[in-house]
C-alpha cells in the first residue's frame, strides 16, 4: 500500500525532522514506493545531518538513479552499498550491470 507507506514516512519525519536515521529510512521507503523525488529529498537531508550515514542508505539514490537512467551513478551507489553478504548488494549490482 504505497499511499499508507508514504503517509507513514511523512509522519516519521514530522515527529522528528532532525533524526538523520529516520529521515534516511523514510527516503529509502519512499524510493521503494516510487516517490523518488521526495525520497531523495529526505535522503539528502539525512546525509547532511549525518555524513557518516549507514551505507545501506545508498539504496535510495541507487533506485533514484536507475529510475532516471543514470546507470553510472546507480553503479556508484550499488558499489557503496555496504552489506556485501546481504542479497541486496549483489542484486542491485547485477541489475545495474545488466
PDB file of C-alpha atoms in Angstrom:
ATOM      1  CA  UNK A   1       0.000   0.000   0.000  1.00  0.00           C
ATOM      2  CA  UNK A   2       2.069   2.863  -1.338  1.00  0.00           C
ATOM      3  CA  UNK A   3      -0.146   5.647  -0.061  1.00  0.00           C
ATOM      4  CA  UNK A   4      -0.147   4.286   3.512  1.00  0.00           C
ATOM      5  CA  UNK A   5       3.617   3.824   3.385  1.00  0.00           C
ATOM      6  CA  UNK A   6       4.112   7.372   2.095  1.00  0.00           C
ATOM      7  CA  UNK A   7       1.863   8.721   4.856  1.00  0.00           C
ATOM      8  CA  UNK A   8       3.861   6.760   7.451  1.00  0.00           C
ATOM      9  CA  UNK A   9       7.149   8.119   6.060  1.00  0.00           C
ATOM     10  CA  UNK A  10       5.815  11.673   6.216  1.00  0.00           C
ATOM     11  CA  UNK A  11       4.612  11.093   9.787  1.00  0.00           C
ATOM     12  CA  UNK A  12       8.018   9.748  10.856  1.00  0.00           C
ATOM     13  CA  UNK A  13       9.670  12.901   9.562  1.00  0.00           C
ATOM     14  CA  UNK A  14       7.005  15.169  11.072  1.00  0.00           C
ATOM     15  CA  UNK A  15       7.599  13.663  14.521  1.00  0.00           C
ATOM     16  CA  UNK A  16      11.323  14.417  14.463  1.00  0.00           C
ATOM     17  CA  UNK A  17      12.598  16.209  11.350  1.00  0.00           C
ATOM     18  CA  UNK A  18      16.181  16.210  12.657  1.00  0.00           C
ATOM     19  CA  UNK A  19      16.549  12.462  13.201  1.00  0.00           C
ATOM     20  CA  UNK A  20      19.051  11.632  10.466  1.00  0.00           C
ATOM     21  CA  UNK A  21      18.499   7.866  10.563  1.00  0.00           C
ATOM     22  CA  UNK A  22      14.723   8.200  10.399  1.00  0.00           C
ATOM     23  CA  UNK A  23      14.940  10.718   7.542  1.00  0.00           C
ATOM     24  CA  UNK A  24      17.167   8.341   5.608  1.00  0.00           C
ATOM     25  CA  UNK A  25      14.891   5.391   6.275  1.00  0.00           C
ATOM     26  CA  UNK A  26      11.844   7.377   5.169  1.00  0.00           C
ATOM     27  CA  UNK A  27      13.695   8.363   1.997  1.00  0.00           C
ATOM     28  CA  UNK A  28      14.592   4.738   1.304  1.00  0.00           C
ATOM     29  CA  UNK A  29      10.979   3.588   1.685  1.00  0.00           C
ATOM     30  CA  UNK A  30       9.657   6.433  -0.458  1.00  0.00           C
ATOM     31  CA  UNK A  31      12.097   5.489  -3.242  1.00  0.00           C
ATOM     32  CA  UNK A  32      10.933   1.879  -2.997  1.00  0.00           C
ATOM     33  CA  UNK A  33       7.349   3.117  -3.333  1.00  0.00           C
ATOM     34  CA  UNK A  34       8.233   5.080  -6.466  1.00  0.00           C
ATOM     35  CA  UNK A  35       8.232   8.583  -4.947  1.00  0.00           C
ATOM     36  CA  UNK A  36      11.830   9.156  -5.997  1.00  0.00           C
ATOM     37  CA  UNK A  37      11.980  12.931  -5.711  1.00  0.00           C
ATOM     38  CA  UNK A  38      10.545  13.074  -2.196  1.00  0.00           C
ATOM     39  CA  UNK A  39      12.671  10.081  -1.194  1.00  0.00           C
ATOM     40  CA  UNK A  40      15.816  11.818  -2.388  1.00  0.00           C
ATOM     41  CA  UNK A  41      14.822  14.987  -0.553  1.00  0.00           C
ATOM     42  CA  UNK A  42      14.728  13.004   2.699  1.00  0.00           C
ATOM     43  CA  UNK A  43      17.957  11.181   1.818  1.00  0.00           C
ATOM     44  CA  UNK A  44      19.793  14.441   1.184  1.00  0.00           C
ATOM     45  CA  UNK A  45      18.515  15.986   4.410  1.00  0.00           C
ATOM     46  CA  UNK A  46      19.556  12.836   6.275  1.00  0.00           C
ATOM     47  CA  UNK A  47      23.081  12.753   4.890  1.00  0.00           C
ATOM     48  CA  UNK A  48      23.520  16.484   5.541  1.00  0.00           C
ATOM     49  CA  UNK A  49      22.726  15.820   9.197  1.00  0.00           C
ATOM     50  CA  UNK A  50      24.943  12.724   9.344  1.00  0.00           C
ATOM     51  CA  UNK A  51      27.641  12.413   6.660  1.00  0.00           C
ATOM     52  CA  UNK A  52      28.677   9.091   8.228  1.00  0.00           C
ATOM     53  CA  UNK A  53      25.306   7.527   7.399  1.00  0.00           C
ATOM     54  CA  UNK A  54      24.790   3.744   7.193  1.00  0.00           C
ATOM     55  CA  UNK A  55      25.973   2.525   3.818  1.00  0.00           C
ATOM     56  CA  UNK A  56      22.720   0.678   3.098  1.00  0.00           C
ATOM     57  CA  UNK A  57      21.095   4.084   2.611  1.00  0.00           C
ATOM     58  CA  UNK A  58      22.899   4.209  -0.753  1.00  0.00           C
ATOM     59  CA  UNK A  59      19.956   2.132  -1.939  1.00  0.00           C
ATOM     60  CA  UNK A  60      17.780   5.274  -2.104  1.00  0.00           C
ATOM     61  CA  UNK A  61      19.950   7.167  -4.617  1.00  0.00           C
ATOM     62  CA  UNK A  62      20.554   3.863  -6.420  1.00  0.00           C
ATOM     63  CA  UNK A  63      16.804   3.481  -7.053  1.00  0.00           C
ATOM     64  CA  UNK A  64      16.537   7.159  -7.983  1.00  0.00           C
ATOM     65  CA  UNK A  65      19.438   6.864 -10.449  1.00  0.00           C
ATOM     66  CA  UNK A  66      18.072   3.682 -12.001  1.00  0.00           C
ATOM     67  CA  UNK A  67      14.652   5.275 -12.437  1.00  0.00           C
ATOM     68  CA  UNK A  68      16.219   8.218 -14.263  1.00  0.00           C
ATOM     69  CA  UNK A  69      18.507   6.034 -16.392  1.00  0.00           C
ATOM     70  CA  UNK A  70      21.710   7.336 -14.822  1.00  0.00           C
ATOM     71  CA  UNK A  71      23.457   3.967 -14.708  1.00  0.00           C
ATOM     72  CA  UNK A  72      26.878   5.376 -13.845  1.00  0.00           C
ATOM     73  CA  UNK A  73      25.505   6.992 -10.680  1.00  0.00           C
ATOM     74  CA  UNK A  74      23.494   3.856  -9.928  1.00  0.00           C
ATOM     75  CA  UNK A  75      26.636   1.725 -10.165  1.00  0.00           C
ATOM     76  CA  UNK A  76      28.463   4.109  -7.825  1.00  0.00           C
ATOM     77  CA  UNK A  77      25.702   3.725  -5.216  1.00  0.00           C
ATOM     78  CA  UNK A  78      25.476  -0.037  -5.758  1.00  0.00           C
ATOM     79  CA  UNK A  79      29.206  -0.344  -5.085  1.00  0.00           C
ATOM     80  CA  UNK A  80      28.900   1.859  -1.999  1.00  0.00           C
ATOM     81  CA  UNK A  81      26.107  -0.309  -0.590  1.00  0.00           C
ATOM     82  CA  UNK A  82      27.976  -1.795   2.344  1.00  0.00           C
ATOM     83  CA  UNK A  83      26.251  -5.075   3.138  1.00  0.00           C
ATOM     84  CA  UNK A  84      28.103  -7.500   0.837  1.00  0.00           C
ATOM     85  CA  UNK A  85      26.609 -10.642   2.384  1.00  0.00           C
ATOM     86  CA  UNK A  86      23.034  -9.381   2.203  1.00  0.00           C
ATOM     87  CA  UNK A  87      21.253 -10.201  -1.063  1.00  0.00           C
ATOM     88  CA  UNK A  88      20.539  -6.546  -1.921  1.00  0.00           C
ATOM     89  CA  UNK A  89      24.201  -5.735  -2.652  1.00  0.00           C
ATOM     90  CA  UNK A  90      24.781  -8.376  -5.344  1.00  0.00           C
ATOM     91  CA  UNK A  91      21.231  -7.913  -6.659  1.00  0.00           C
ATOM     92  CA  UNK A  92      21.489  -4.181  -7.268  1.00  0.00           C
ATOM     93  CA  UNK A  93      24.974  -4.516  -8.772  1.00  0.00           C
ATOM     94  CA  UNK A  94      23.742  -7.217 -11.146  1.00  0.00           C
ATOM     95  CA  UNK A  95      20.704  -5.135 -12.092  1.00  0.00           C
ATOM     96  CA  UNK A  96      22.690  -2.019 -12.992  1.00  0.00           C
ATOM     97  CA  UNK A  97      25.359  -4.007 -14.839  1.00  0.00           C
ATOM     98  CA  UNK A  98      22.638  -5.825 -16.794  1.00  0.00           C
TER      99      UNK A  98
END
